[in-house]
Structure formats: structure tokens, C-alpha cells
Coordinates of N, CA and C in Angstrom, one line a residue:
M1 N 71.7 -6.9 -7.8 CA 71.8 -6.0 -9.0 C 71.9 -6.8 -10.3
T2 N 72.7 -7.9 -10.2 CA 72.8 -8.8 -11.4 C 71.5 -9.3 -11.9
A3 N 70.7 -9.8 -10.9 CA 69.4 -10.4 -11.3 C 68.5 -9.3 -11.9
F4 N 68.6 -8.1 -11.3 CA 67.7 -7.0 -11.8 C 68.1 -6.6 -13.3
W5 N 69.4 -6.4 -13.5 CA 69.8 -6.0 -14.9 C 69.6 -7.2 -15.9
F6 N 69.6 -8.4 -15.4 CA 69.3 -9.5 -16.3 C 67.8 -9.7 -16.6
L7 N 67.0 -9.5 -15.6 CA 65.5 -9.7 -15.8 C 64.8 -8.5 -16.2
A8 N 65.4 -7.3 -16.0 CA 64.6 -6.1 -16.4 C 64.4 -6.0 -17.9
P9 N 65.4 -6.3 -18.8 CA 65.1 -6.2 -20.2 C 64.0 -7.3 -20.6
I10 N 64.1 -8.5 -20.0 CA 63.1 -9.5 -20.3 C 61.7 -9.0 -19.9
M11 N 61.6 -8.4 -18.7 CA 60.3 -7.9 -18.3 C 59.8 -6.8 -19.2
V12 N 60.6 -5.9 -19.6 CA 60.2 -4.8 -20.5 C 59.7 -5.4 -21.8
I13 N 60.5 -6.4 -22.4 CA 60.1 -6.9 -23.7 C 58.8 -7.7 -23.6
A14 N 58.6 -8.4 -22.4 CA 57.3 -9.2 -22.2 C 56.2 -8.2 -22.0
A15 N 56.5 -7.1 -21.3 CA 55.4 -6.1 -21.1 C 55.0 -5.4 -22.4
L16 N 55.9 -5.2 -23.3 CA 55.6 -4.6 -24.6 C 54.8 -5.7 -25.4
G17 N 55.2 -6.9 -25.3 CA 54.5 -8.0 -26.0 C 53.0 -8.1 -25.5
L18 N 52.9 -7.9 -24.2 CA 51.5 -7.9 -23.6 C 50.6 -6.8 -24.2
V19 N 51.2 -5.6 -24.4 CA 50.5 -4.5 -25.0 C 50.2 -4.7 -26.4
F20 N 51.2 -5.1 -27.2 CA 51.1 -5.1 -28.7 C 50.7 -6.5 -29.3
A21 N 50.6 -7.5 -28.5 CA 50.2 -8.8 -29.0 C 48.8 -8.8 -29.6
R22 N 48.7 -9.4 -30.7 CA 47.4 -9.4 -31.4 C 46.5 -10.5 -30.9
K23 N 47.0 -11.6 -30.4 CA 46.3 -12.7 -29.8 C 46.3 -12.6 -28.3
A24 N 45.1 -12.9 -27.7 CA 45.0 -12.8 -26.3 C 45.8 -13.9 -25.6
V25 N 46.0 -15.0 -26.2 CA 46.8 -16.1 -25.5 C 48.2 -15.7 -25.4
H26 N 48.7 -15.0 -26.5 CA 50.1 -14.6 -26.5 C 50.3 -13.4 -25.4
A27 N 49.3 -12.6 -25.3 CA 49.4 -11.5 -24.3 C 49.4 -12.2 -22.9
A28 N 48.6 -13.2 -22.6 CA 48.6 -13.8 -21.3 C 49.9 -14.5 -21.0
L29 N 50.5 -15.1 -22.0 CA 51.8 -15.7 -21.8 C 52.9 -14.7 -21.5
C30 N 52.8 -13.5 -22.2 CA 53.8 -12.4 -21.9 C 53.6 -12.0 -20.4
L31 N 52.3 -11.9 -20.0 CA 52.1 -11.5 -18.6 C 52.6 -12.5 -17.6
A32 N 52.6 -13.8 -18.0 CA 53.1 -14.8 -17.1 C 54.7 -14.6 -17.0
V33 N 55.3 -14.2 -18.1 CA 56.8 -14.0 -18.0 C 57.1 -12.8 -17.1
V34 N 56.3 -11.8 -17.1 CA 56.5 -10.6 -16.3 C 56.3 -11.0 -14.8
M35 N 55.3 -11.8 -14.5 CA 55.0 -12.2 -13.1 C 56.1 -13.1 -12.6
I36 N 56.6 -14.0 -13.4 CA 57.6 -14.9 -12.9 C 58.9 -14.2 -12.7
S37 N 59.2 -13.2 -13.6 CA 60.4 -12.4 -13.4 C 60.3 -11.6 -12.1
L38 N 59.2 -11.0 -11.9 CA 59.0 -10.2 -10.7 C 59.1 -11.1 -9.4
A39 N 58.7 -12.3 -9.5 CA 58.8 -13.2 -8.3 C 60.3 -13.5 -8.1
V40 N 61.1 -13.7 -9.1 CA 62.5 -13.9 -9.0 C 63.2 -12.7 -8.4
L41 N 62.8 -11.5 -8.7 CA 63.3 -10.3 -8.1 C 63.0 -10.2 -6.6
Y42 N 61.8 -10.7 -6.2 CA 61.4 -10.7 -4.8 C 62.4 -11.7 -4.1
A43 N 62.6 -12.8 -4.7 CA 63.5 -13.8 -4.0 C 64.9 -13.2 -3.9
A44 N 65.4 -12.5 -4.9 CA 66.7 -11.9 -4.9 C 66.9 -10.8 -3.9
Q45 N 65.7 -10.1 -3.5 CA 65.7 -9.1 -2.5 C 65.5 -9.6 -1.1
G46 N 65.5 -10.9 -1.0 CA 65.3 -11.5 0.4 C 63.9 -11.5 0.9
A47 N 62.9 -11.6 0.0 CA 61.5 -11.7 0.4 C 60.9 -13.0 -0.1
P48 N 61.2 -14.1 0.6 CA 60.6 -15.4 0.2 C 59.1 -15.5 0.3
F49 N 58.5 -14.7 1.2 CA 57.1 -14.8 1.3 C 56.4 -14.2 0.1
L50 N 56.9 -13.0 -0.3 CA 56.3 -12.4 -1.6 C 56.6 -13.2 -2.8
F51 N 57.8 -13.9 -2.8 CA 58.1 -14.8 -3.9 C 57.1 -15.9 -4.0
A52 N 56.8 -16.5 -2.9 CA 55.8 -17.6 -2.9 C 54.4 -17.1 -3.3
V53 N 54.0 -16.0 -2.8 CA 52.7 -15.5 -3.1 C 52.6 -15.1 -4.6
Q54 N 53.7 -14.5 -5.1 CA 53.7 -14.2 -6.5 C 53.6 -15.4 -7.4
I55 N 54.2 -16.5 -7.1 CA 54.2 -17.7 -7.9 C 52.8 -18.4 -7.7
I56 N 52.4 -18.6 -6.4 CA 51.2 -19.4 -6.2 C 50.0 -18.7 -6.5
V57 N 49.8 -17.5 -6.1 CA 48.6 -16.7 -6.2 C 48.4 -16.1 -7.6
Y58 N 49.4 -15.3 -8.0 CA 49.3 -14.5 -9.2 C 49.6 -15.4 -10.5
T59 N 50.8 -16.0 -10.5 CA 51.1 -16.8 -11.7 C 50.3 -18.1 -11.7
G60 N 50.2 -18.8 -10.6 CA 49.5 -20.1 -10.6 C 48.0 -20.0 -10.6
A61 N 47.4 -19.1 -10.0 CA 45.9 -19.0 -9.9 C 45.3 -18.0 -10.9
I62 N 45.7 -16.8 -10.8 CA 45.1 -15.7 -11.6 C 45.4 -15.9 -13.1
M63 N 46.7 -16.3 -13.4 CA 47.0 -16.5 -14.8 C 46.3 -17.7 -15.4
M64 N 46.1 -18.8 -14.6 CA 45.3 -19.9 -15.1 C 43.9 -19.5 -15.3
L65 N 43.4 -18.6 -14.4 CA 42.0 -18.1 -14.6 C 41.9 -17.4 -15.9
F66 N 42.9 -16.5 -16.2 CA 42.9 -15.8 -17.5 C 42.9 -16.8 -18.7
L67 N 43.7 -17.8 -18.6 CA 43.8 -18.7 -19.7 C 42.5 -19.5 -19.9
F68 N 41.9 -19.9 -18.7 CA 40.6 -20.7 -18.8 C 39.5 -19.8 -19.4
V69 N 39.5 -18.5 -19.1 CA 38.5 -17.6 -19.6 C 38.7 -17.5 -21.2
L70 N 40.0 -17.4 -21.6 CA 40.3 -17.3 -23.0 C 39.9 -18.6 -23.7
M71 N 40.1 -19.7 -23.1 CA 39.7 -21.0 -23.7 C 38.2 -21.1 -23.8
L72 N 37.4 -20.5 -22.8 CA 36.0 -20.6 -22.8 C 35.4 -19.6 -23.9
V73 N 36.0 -18.4 -23.9 CA 35.5 -17.4 -24.9 C 35.8 -17.8 -26.3
G74 N 37.0 -18.3 -26.6 CA 37.4 -18.8 -27.9 C 38.1 -17.7 -28.7
V75 N 38.6 -18.1 -29.8 CA 39.3 -17.1 -30.7 C 38.3 -16.4 -31.7
D76 N 37.1 -16.8 -31.7 CA 36.2 -16.2 -32.7 C 35.6 -14.9 -32.1
S77 N 35.6 -14.7 -30.8 CA 35.0 -13.5 -30.2 C 35.9 -12.4 -30.4
S78 N 35.4 -11.2 -30.6 CA 36.2 -10.0 -30.8 C 35.6 -8.9 -29.9
D79 N 36.5 -8.1 -29.4 CA 36.1 -7.0 -28.5 C 35.7 -5.8 -29.3
A80 N 34.8 -5.0 -28.8 CA 34.4 -3.8 -29.5 C 35.4 -2.7 -29.3
V81 N 35.8 -2.1 -30.4 CA 36.9 -1.1 -30.3 C 36.2 0.3 -30.3
K82 N 34.9 0.4 -30.4 CA 34.3 1.7 -30.4 C 34.2 2.2 -28.9
E83 N 34.6 3.5 -28.8 CA 34.6 4.2 -27.5 C 33.2 4.5 -27.0
T84 N 32.7 3.9 -26.0 CA 31.4 4.1 -25.5 C 31.3 5.2 -24.5
I85 N 32.4 5.6 -23.8 CA 32.4 6.7 -22.9 C 33.4 7.7 -23.4
G86 N 32.9 8.9 -23.6 CA 33.7 10.0 -24.2 C 34.9 10.4 -23.3
G87 N 36.1 10.5 -23.9 CA 37.2 10.9 -23.2 C 37.9 9.8 -22.4
Q88 N 37.5 8.6 -22.5 CA 38.1 7.5 -21.6 C 39.6 7.2 -22.1
R89 N 39.8 7.3 -23.4 CA 41.2 7.1 -23.9 C 42.1 8.1 -23.4
L90 N 41.7 9.4 -23.4 CA 42.6 10.5 -22.9 C 42.8 10.3 -21.4
A91 N 41.8 10.0 -20.7 CA 41.9 9.8 -19.2 C 42.8 8.6 -18.9
A92 N 42.7 7.5 -19.7 CA 43.6 6.4 -19.5 C 45.0 6.7 -19.8
A93 N 45.2 7.5 -20.9 CA 46.6 7.9 -21.2 C 47.2 8.8 -20.1
V94 N 46.4 9.7 -19.5 CA 46.9 10.6 -18.5 C 47.2 9.8 -17.2
I95 N 46.3 8.9 -16.8 CA 46.5 8.1 -15.6 C 47.7 7.1 -15.8
G96 N 47.8 6.5 -17.0 CA 49.0 5.7 -17.3 C 50.3 6.4 -17.3
L97 N 50.3 7.6 -17.8 CA 51.6 8.4 -17.8 C 51.9 8.8 -16.4
T98 N 50.9 9.2 -15.6 CA 51.2 9.5 -14.2 C 51.7 8.4 -13.4
F99 N 51.1 7.2 -13.6 CA 51.6 6.0 -12.9 C 53.0 5.6 -13.3
G100 N 53.3 5.8 -14.6 CA 54.6 5.5 -15.1 C 55.7 6.4 -14.5
I101 N 55.4 7.7 -14.4 CA 56.3 8.6 -13.8 C 56.5 8.3 -12.3
T102 N 55.4 8.0 -11.6 CA 55.5 7.6 -10.2 C 56.4 6.4 -10.0
V103 N 56.2 5.4 -10.8 CA 57.0 4.1 -10.7 C 58.5 4.4 -11.0
V104 N 58.8 5.2 -12.0 CA 60.2 5.6 -12.3 C 60.8 6.3 -11.2
L105 N 60.1 7.3 -10.6 CA 60.7 8.0 -9.5 C 60.9 7.1 -8.2
A106 N 60.0 6.2 -8.0 CA 60.1 5.3 -6.8 C 61.3 4.4 -7.0
V107 N 61.4 3.8 -8.2 CA 62.5 2.8 -8.5 C 63.8 3.6 -8.5
G108 N 63.8 4.8 -9.0 CA 65.1 5.6 -9.1 C 65.6 5.9 -7.7
Q109 N 64.7 6.3 -6.8 CA 65.1 6.6 -5.4 C 65.5 5.3 -4.7
T110 N 64.9 4.2 -5.0 CA 65.3 3.0 -4.3 C 66.7 2.5 -4.8
V111 N 66.9 2.6 -6.1 CA 68.2 2.1 -6.6 C 69.3 3.1 -6.3
S112 N 69.1 4.4 -6.3 CA 70.2 5.3 -6.0 C 70.5 5.4 -4.6
G113 N 69.5 5.2 -3.7 CA 69.7 5.3 -2.2 C 70.2 4.0 -1.6
V114 N 70.6 4.1 -0.4 CA 71.1 2.9 0.3 C 69.9 2.4 1.2
V115 N 69.7 1.1 1.2 CA 68.6 0.5 2.0 C 69.1 0.4 3.4
V116 N 68.3 1.0 4.3 CA 68.6 1.0 5.8 C 67.6 0.2 6.5
G117 N 68.0 -0.6 7.5 CA 67.1 -1.3 8.3 C 66.5 -2.6 7.8
L118 N 66.9 -3.0 6.6 CA 66.3 -4.2 6.0 C 66.8 -5.5 6.8
K119 N 68.0 -5.5 7.2 CA 68.5 -6.7 8.0 C 67.8 -6.8 9.3
A120 N 67.6 -5.6 10.0 CA 67.0 -5.7 11.3 C 65.5 -6.1 11.2
A121 N 64.8 -5.6 10.1 CA 63.4 -6.0 9.9 C 63.3 -7.5 9.6
N122 N 64.2 -8.1 9.0 CA 64.2 -9.5 8.6 C 65.0 -10.3 9.6
G123 N 65.3 -9.8 10.8 CA 66.1 -10.5 11.7 C 65.6 -11.9 12.1
N124 N 64.3 -12.0 12.3 CA 63.6 -13.3 12.6 C 63.0 -14.0 11.4
G125 N 63.3 -13.5 10.2 CA 62.8 -14.1 9.0 C 61.9 -13.1 8.3
N126 N 61.8 -13.2 7.0 CA 61.0 -12.2 6.3 C 59.5 -12.4 6.6
A127 N 59.0 -13.6 6.7 CA 57.6 -13.8 7.0 C 57.2 -13.3 8.3
Y128 N 58.1 -13.4 9.3 CA 57.8 -12.9 10.7 C 57.8 -11.4 10.7
G129 N 58.8 -10.8 10.0 CA 58.8 -9.3 9.9 C 57.6 -8.7 9.2
L130 N 57.2 -9.4 8.1 CA 56.0 -8.9 7.4 C 54.7 -9.1 8.2
S131 N 54.6 -10.2 8.9 CA 53.4 -10.4 9.7 C 53.3 -9.4 10.9
E132 N 54.5 -9.1 11.4 CA 54.6 -8.1 12.5 C 54.1 -6.7 12.1
L133 N 54.4 -6.4 10.8 CA 53.9 -5.1 10.3 C 52.4 -5.1 10.0
L134 N 52.0 -6.2 9.3 CA 50.6 -6.3 8.9 C 49.6 -6.4 10.1
F135 N 50.0 -7.2 11.2 CA 49.1 -7.3 12.3 C 49.5 -6.5 13.5
G136 N 50.4 -5.5 13.3 CA 50.8 -4.6 14.3 C 50.6 -3.2 13.9
K137 N 51.5 -2.6 13.3 CA 51.4 -1.1 12.9 C 50.3 -0.9 11.9
Y138 N 50.2 -1.8 10.9 CA 49.2 -1.5 9.8 C 48.0 -2.5 9.9
V139 N 47.6 -2.9 11.1 CA 46.5 -3.8 11.3 C 45.2 -3.2 10.8
L140 N 44.9 -2.0 11.1 CA 43.7 -1.4 10.6 C 43.6 -1.3 9.1
A141 N 44.7 -0.8 8.5 CA 44.7 -0.7 7.1 C 44.5 -2.1 6.4
F142 N 45.1 -3.1 7.0 CA 45.0 -4.5 6.5 C 43.6 -5.0 6.6
E143 N 43.0 -4.8 7.7 CA 41.6 -5.2 7.9 C 40.6 -4.5 7.0
F144 N 40.8 -3.2 6.9 CA 39.9 -2.4 6.0 C 40.1 -2.9 4.5
T145 N 41.3 -3.2 4.1 CA 41.5 -3.7 2.8 C 40.9 -5.1 2.6
S146 N 41.0 -5.9 3.6 CA 40.4 -7.2 3.5 C 38.8 -7.1 3.4
A147 N 38.3 -6.2 4.2 CA 36.8 -6.0 4.1 C 36.4 -5.4 2.8
L148 N 37.2 -4.6 2.2 CA 36.9 -4.0 0.9 C 37.0 -5.1 -0.2
L149 N 38.0 -6.0 -0.1 CA 38.0 -7.0 -1.1 C 36.9 -8.0 -1.0
I150 N 36.5 -8.4 0.3 CA 35.4 -9.3 0.4 C 34.1 -8.6 -0.1
T151 N 33.9 -7.3 0.2 CA 32.7 -6.6 -0.3 C 32.7 -6.6 -1.8
A152 N 33.8 -6.4 -2.4 CA 33.9 -6.4 -3.9 C 33.5 -7.7 -4.5
A153 N 34.0 -8.8 -3.8 CA 33.7 -10.1 -4.3 C 32.2 -10.4 -4.2
L154 N 31.6 -10.1 -3.0 CA 30.2 -10.3 -2.8 C 29.4 -9.5 -3.8
G155 N 29.8 -8.2 -4.0 CA 29.1 -7.4 -5.0 C 29.2 -7.9 -6.4
A156 N 30.3 -8.5 -6.8 CA 30.4 -9.1 -8.1 C 29.5 -10.3 -8.3
M157 N 29.4 -11.1 -7.2 CA 28.5 -12.3 -7.3 C 27.0 -11.8 -7.4
V158 N 26.7 -10.8 -6.6 CA 25.3 -10.3 -6.6 C 24.9 -9.7 -8.0
L159 N 25.8 -8.9 -8.5 CA 25.6 -8.3 -9.8 C 25.5 -9.3 -11.0
A160 N 26.3 -10.4 -10.8 CA 26.4 -11.4 -11.9 C 25.2 -12.4 -11.8
H161 N 24.5 -12.4 -10.6 CA 23.5 -13.4 -10.4 C 22.2 -12.9 -11.1
K162 N 21.5 -13.8 -11.8 CA 20.3 -13.6 -12.5 C 19.2 -14.6 -12.1
E163 N 18.1 -14.1 -11.7 CA 17.0 -15.0 -11.4 C 16.4 -15.6 -12.6
R164 N 16.2 -16.9 -12.6 CA 15.7 -17.7 -13.7 C 14.2 -17.6 -13.7
L165 N 13.6 -17.0 -14.7 CA 12.2 -16.8 -14.8 C 11.5 -18.0 -15.5
T166 N 12.2 -18.8 -16.2 CA 11.6 -19.9 -16.9 C 12.4 -21.2 -16.5
R167 N 11.7 -22.3 -16.7 CA 12.4 -23.6 -16.3 C 13.5 -23.9 -17.3
P168 N 14.6 -24.5 -16.8 CA 15.7 -24.8 -17.8 C 15.3 -25.9 -18.8
H169 N 15.8 -25.7 -20.0 CA 15.5 -26.6 -21.1 C 16.2 -28.0 -20.9
S170 N 15.4 -29.0 -21.1 CA 16.0 -30.4 -21.0 C 16.6 -30.8 -22.3
Q171 N 17.3 -31.9 -22.3 CA 17.9 -32.4 -23.6 C 16.8 -32.7 -24.6
A172 N 15.7 -33.2 -24.2 CA 14.6 -33.5 -25.2 C 14.1 -32.2 -25.8
D173 N 14.0 -31.1 -25.0 CA 13.5 -29.9 -25.5 C 14.5 -29.3 -26.5
I174 N 15.7 -29.4 -26.2 CA 16.7 -28.9 -27.2 C 16.7 -29.7 -28.5
A175 N 16.6 -31.0 -28.4 CA 16.5 -31.8 -29.6 C 15.3 -31.5 -30.4
A176 N 14.1 -31.3 -29.7 CA 12.9 -30.9 -30.5 C 13.0 -29.6 -31.1
R177 N 13.7 -28.6 -30.4 CA 13.9 -27.3 -31.0 C 14.8 -27.3 -32.3
R178 N 15.8 -28.1 -32.2 CA 16.7 -28.3 -33.4 C 16.0 -28.9 -34.6
M179 N 15.1 -29.9 -34.3 CA 14.4 -30.5 -35.4 C 13.4 -29.6 -36.0
R180 N 12.7 -28.7 -35.2 CA 11.8 -27.7 -35.7 C 12.6 -26.7 -36.6
E181 N 13.8 -26.2 -36.1 CA 14.5 -25.3 -36.9 C 15.0 -26.0 -38.2
Y182 N 15.3 -27.3 -38.2 CA 15.7 -28.0 -39.4 C 14.5 -28.0 -40.4
A183 N 13.3 -28.3 -39.9 CA 12.1 -28.4 -40.7 C 11.7 -27.0 -41.3
E184 N 11.9 -25.9 -40.5 CA 11.5 -24.6 -40.9 C 12.5 -23.9 -41.8
S185 N 13.7 -23.9 -41.4 CA 14.7 -23.1 -42.1 C 15.8 -24.0 -42.7
G186 N 15.8 -25.3 -42.5 CA 16.9 -26.1 -43.1 C 18.2 -26.1 -42.3
R187 N 18.2 -25.5 -41.1 CA 19.4 -25.5 -40.3 C 19.8 -26.9 -39.8
H188 N 21.0 -27.2 -40.0 CA 21.5 -28.6 -39.7 C 21.3 -28.8 -38.1
P189 N 20.7 -29.9 -37.7 CA 20.5 -30.1 -36.3 C 21.7 -30.6 -35.6
G190 N 22.8 -31.0 -36.3 CA 24.0 -31.5 -35.6 C 24.8 -30.4 -35.0
P191 N 25.8 -30.8 -34.2 CA 26.7 -29.9 -33.6 C 27.6 -29.1 -34.6
L192 N 28.1 -28.0 -34.1 CA 29.0 -27.2 -34.9 C 30.4 -28.0 -35.2
P193 N 31.1 -27.7 -36.2 CA 32.4 -28.3 -36.4 C 33.3 -28.1 -35.3
T194 N 34.1 -29.1 -35.0 CA 35.1 -29.0 -33.9 C 36.3 -28.1 -34.3
P195 N 36.8 -27.3 -33.4 CA 38.0 -26.6 -33.8 C 39.2 -27.5 -33.9
G196 N 40.1 -27.1 -34.8 CA 41.3 -27.8 -35.0 C 41.9 -27.5 -36.4
V197 N 42.5 -28.5 -37.0 CA 43.1 -28.4 -38.3 C 42.5 -29.4 -39.2
F198 N 42.7 -29.2 -40.5 CA 42.2 -30.2 -41.5 C 43.0 -31.5 -41.4
A199 N 42.4 -32.6 -41.3 CA 43.1 -33.9 -41.4 C 43.0 -34.5 -42.8
R200 N 43.9 -35.3 -43.1 CA 44.0 -35.9 -44.4 C 43.5 -37.4 -44.3
H201 N 42.5 -37.6 -43.4 CA 42.0 -38.9 -43.2 C 40.5 -38.8 -42.8
N202 N 39.8 -39.9 -42.6 CA 38.4 -39.8 -42.2 C 38.3 -39.5 -40.7
A203 N 38.0 -38.3 -40.4 CA 37.9 -37.8 -39.0 C 36.9 -36.7 -38.9
V204 N 36.6 -36.3 -37.7 CA 35.6 -35.3 -37.5 C 36.1 -33.9 -37.9
D205 N 37.4 -33.8 -37.9 CA 38.0 -32.5 -38.3 C 38.2 -32.3 -39.8
T206 N 37.7 -33.3 -40.6 CA 37.8 -33.2 -42.0 C 36.5 -32.5 -42.6
P207 N 36.6 -31.5 -43.4 CA 35.3 -30.8 -43.8 C 34.6 -31.7 -44.9
A208 N 33.3 -31.4 -45.0 CA 32.6 -32.1 -46.0 C 32.9 -31.5 -47.4
L209 N 32.9 -32.4 -48.4 CA 33.3 -31.9 -49.8 C 32.1 -31.9 -50.7
L210 N 32.0 -30.9 -51.5 CA 31.0 -30.8 -52.5 C 31.4 -31.6 -53.7
P211 N 30.5 -31.8 -54.7 CA 30.9 -32.7 -55.9 C 32.1 -32.1 -56.6
D212 N 32.3 -30.8 -56.6 CA 33.5 -30.3 -57.3 C 34.7 -30.4 -56.5
G213 N 34.7 -30.9 -55.3 CA 35.9 -31.1 -54.5 C 36.2 -29.9 -53.6
T214 N 35.4 -28.9 -53.5 CA 35.6 -27.8 -52.6 C 34.9 -28.1 -51.3
P215 N 35.4 -27.6 -50.2 CA 34.8 -27.8 -48.9 C 33.5 -27.1 -48.7
L216 N 32.6 -27.8 -48.0 CA 31.3 -27.2 -47.7 C 31.5 -26.1 -46.6
E217 N 31.0 -24.9 -46.8 CA 31.2 -23.8 -45.9 C 30.7 -24.1 -44.5
S218 N 29.5 -24.7 -44.4 CA 28.8 -25.0 -43.2 C 29.6 -26.1 -42.3
S219 N 30.5 -26.9 -43.0 CA 31.2 -27.9 -42.3 C 32.6 -27.5 -41.8
I220 N 32.9 -26.2 -42.1 CA 34.3 -25.7 -41.7 C 34.2 -25.0 -40.4
S221 N 35.1 -25.3 -39.5 CA 35.1 -24.7 -38.2 C 35.3 -23.2 -38.3
S222 N 34.6 -22.4 -37.5 CA 34.9 -20.9 -37.5 C 36.3 -20.6 -37.0
S223 N 36.9 -21.5 -36.2 CA 38.2 -21.2 -35.7 C 39.2 -21.2 -36.9
L224 N 39.0 -22.1 -37.8 CA 39.9 -22.2 -39.0 C 39.7 -20.9 -39.9
V225 N 38.5 -20.4 -40.0 CA 38.3 -19.2 -40.8 C 38.9 -18.0 -40.1
A226 N 38.8 -17.9 -38.8 CA 39.4 -16.8 -38.1 C 40.9 -16.8 -38.2
R227 N 41.5 -18.0 -38.3 CA 43.0 -18.1 -38.3 C 43.5 -18.1 -39.8
G228 N 42.6 -18.0 -40.7 CA 43.0 -18.0 -42.1 C 43.6 -19.3 -42.6
Q229 N 43.2 -20.5 -42.1 CA 43.7 -21.8 -42.4 C 42.8 -22.6 -43.3
V230 N 41.9 -22.0 -44.0 CA 40.9 -22.7 -44.8 C 41.6 -23.1 -46.1
R231 N 41.6 -24.3 -46.5 CA 42.2 -24.7 -47.8 C 41.3 -24.4 -48.9
E232 N 41.9 -24.1 -50.1 CA 41.1 -23.7 -51.2 C 40.3 -24.9 -51.8
G233 N 40.9 -26.1 -51.8 CA 40.2 -27.2 -52.3 C 41.0 -28.5 -52.1
F234 N 40.4 -29.6 -52.5 CA 41.0 -30.9 -52.3 C 41.1 -31.7 -53.7
D235 N 41.4 -30.9 -54.7 CA 41.5 -31.5 -56.0 C 42.7 -32.5 -56.1
D236 N 43.8 -32.2 -55.4 CA 44.9 -33.1 -55.4 C 44.6 -34.5 -54.8
D237 N 43.8 -34.4 -53.7 CA 43.4 -35.7 -53.1 C 42.5 -36.5 -54.0
I238 N 41.5 -35.8 -54.6 CA 40.6 -36.5 -55.5 C 41.3 -37.1 -56.7
D239 N 42.2 -36.4 -57.3 CA 43.0 -37.0 -58.4 C 43.8 -38.2 -58.0
K240 N 44.4 -38.2 -56.8 CA 45.1 -39.4 -56.3 C 44.2 -40.6 -56.2
V241 N 43.0 -40.3 -55.6 CA 42.0 -41.4 -55.4 C 41.6 -42.0 -56.7
V242 N 41.3 -41.1 -57.7 CA 40.8 -41.6 -59.0 C 41.9 -42.4 -59.7
E243 N 43.2 -41.9 -59.7 CA 44.3 -42.7 -60.3 C 44.4 -44.0 -59.6
Q244 N 44.3 -44.1 -58.3 CA 44.4 -45.4 -57.6 C 43.3 -46.3 -58.0
L245 N 42.1 -45.8 -58.1 CA 41.0 -46.7 -58.5 C 41.2 -47.2 -59.9
E246 N 41.7 -46.3 -60.8 CA 41.9 -46.7 -62.2 C 43.0 -47.8 -62.3
D247 N 44.0 -47.7 -61.5 CA 45.1 -48.7 -61.5 C 44.6 -50.0 -61.0
E248 N 43.8 -50.0 -59.9 CA 43.4 -51.2 -59.3 C 42.4 -52.0 -60.2
G249 N 41.4 -51.2 -60.8 CA 40.4 -51.8 -61.7 C 39.3 -52.3 -60.9
P250 N 38.2 -52.7 -61.6 CA 37.0 -53.1 -60.8 C 37.2 -54.5 -60.1
D251 N 38.0 -55.4 -60.6 CA 38.1 -56.7 -59.9 C 38.9 -56.5 -58.6
D252 N 39.9 -55.6 -58.6 CA 40.7 -55.4 -57.4 C 39.9 -54.9 -56.3
S253 N 39.0 -54.0 -56.6 CA 38.1 -53.4 -55.5 C 37.3 -54.4 -54.8
L254 N 36.9 -55.5 -55.6 CA 36.1 -56.6 -55.0 C 36.9 -57.7 -54.4
G255 N 38.2 -57.6 -54.5 CA 39.1 -58.6 -53.9 C 39.5 -59.7 -54.9
G256 N 39.1 -59.6 -56.2 CA 39.4 -60.7 -57.2 C 40.6 -60.3 -58.0
E257 N 40.8 -61.1 -59.0 CA 42.0 -60.9 -59.9 C 41.5 -60.3 -61.1
K258 N 42.5 -59.6 -61.8 CA 42.2 -59.0 -63.1 C 42.0 -60.1 -64.2

């Protein structure tokens, strides 16, 4: 009970952060907190197998998959908030409310009642008792669920597969296409700016400067624009360089004496 009352507020706060977080990475981290706390509750209830599965499978594998997808998609992509199917928000609210009431009733009955038969079921160990139920009394339901998951995975791969109708472009073809676009529309053939922060030295993450000292828009990473970290200008840096050159003089720049 101590572990439950300690972790329950943390799980509720993390769940609210998952729902109301504006950045997808923060939402994924909140989900990781919920999963780890749930695994600790499994361990406190004497279920080491579920504890290991929760850590290894859900927190270790699925959460890393979420984070990798977010890294591949990037922070520039935005989801459409327009409702494409009529009534889906109302249906989601009704289903979510029903699920919440069911969970509250189930947890309330479990907390208020006395657990009977738990020690006898885990007499030979939690893993042995769980396997006896899965491959004994509930073997048909377990096998049908496994077949359903395998069918869903195969269906997802079939739906995601696309037949290639044209040959893949080689590196030479891509370079030639970029040079044609540069000749026709003036689009720069180089790669896009790398994501990161502005550096105060000569590096790839430093934007190009126009003669008036303002950054060139085409050289600024879209990640910086999305995060609102674009600097207004670099007049202070230019003034420092000009003062330094005036103090040194023409002879100092060539390595001689004044």
C-alpha cells in the first residue's frame, strides 16, 4: 500500500503531462514515467514476471520505438487537427469516460476487498503460476490472441508495402536533378541547414550573414524557426570584429609591426 500511495500521484501527474504536453518528446517521457511506475507496482504485488515484461518490452522496446519515430519525424512536422470523421471526438469522449469508470470500479473493488488465493497461486513462483494459467485453463484464449497479433502484424506489413514502379534514383541522378533545379529556379543544390543552435564560431550551425549583418533566411534551420530561437541579428559581433581590426591596424594583420 505504501508503494501504491507513493507512486499513484506520480503516475497521475505524468499521465496528465502526457495528455497536456505540447511537445511530443515530453509526452513520451511522461509515458515512460507511467510505465516504470506501473512496473514497480507489479513488483510490489509479487509479480516479478510482469515487472520484467513491463520494463523490457514496454519501457525498453516500445518507448524507444516511440522516441526513434519522433526523432525521424522531427519537430517541424505538425499533425492535422481538423476532424476528418464526423463524431469521432464525441465517440472518443464516451469511450474514454466508460473506460475510466470501469477502471475506477475495478481498482476500488480490488483495494476494498481482501485478496484470496494469491499465495496458493504463487506457491511455486509467479512465473510458474502464470504459465500454468496461460497454457492450461486459458490456452485457447492465449493462442487465439497470439494468432490475432500475428495477423495484425502481417496485415500492417502488407498494407505498408508499396511496389516500386520505377527504378531507384542513384546518387548521380540526384546530383543532376539538384543542378537542374539550381539552373532553372535558383534553388541551392546543397543540403539543408543542420538542426541545432547558433554557434559563435565558424561552424556548420552558424547561419550565413547578409551585408547588413542579418542572417540569411535560407541558411537558418527550420528547427530553430519552429522553436523560436532565431536571433534578430549579429550587429554586436560585427562591431567587435571591426573594433579589433581597427586596433590592430593593417600591419598587425600581416604579421608586421606598426
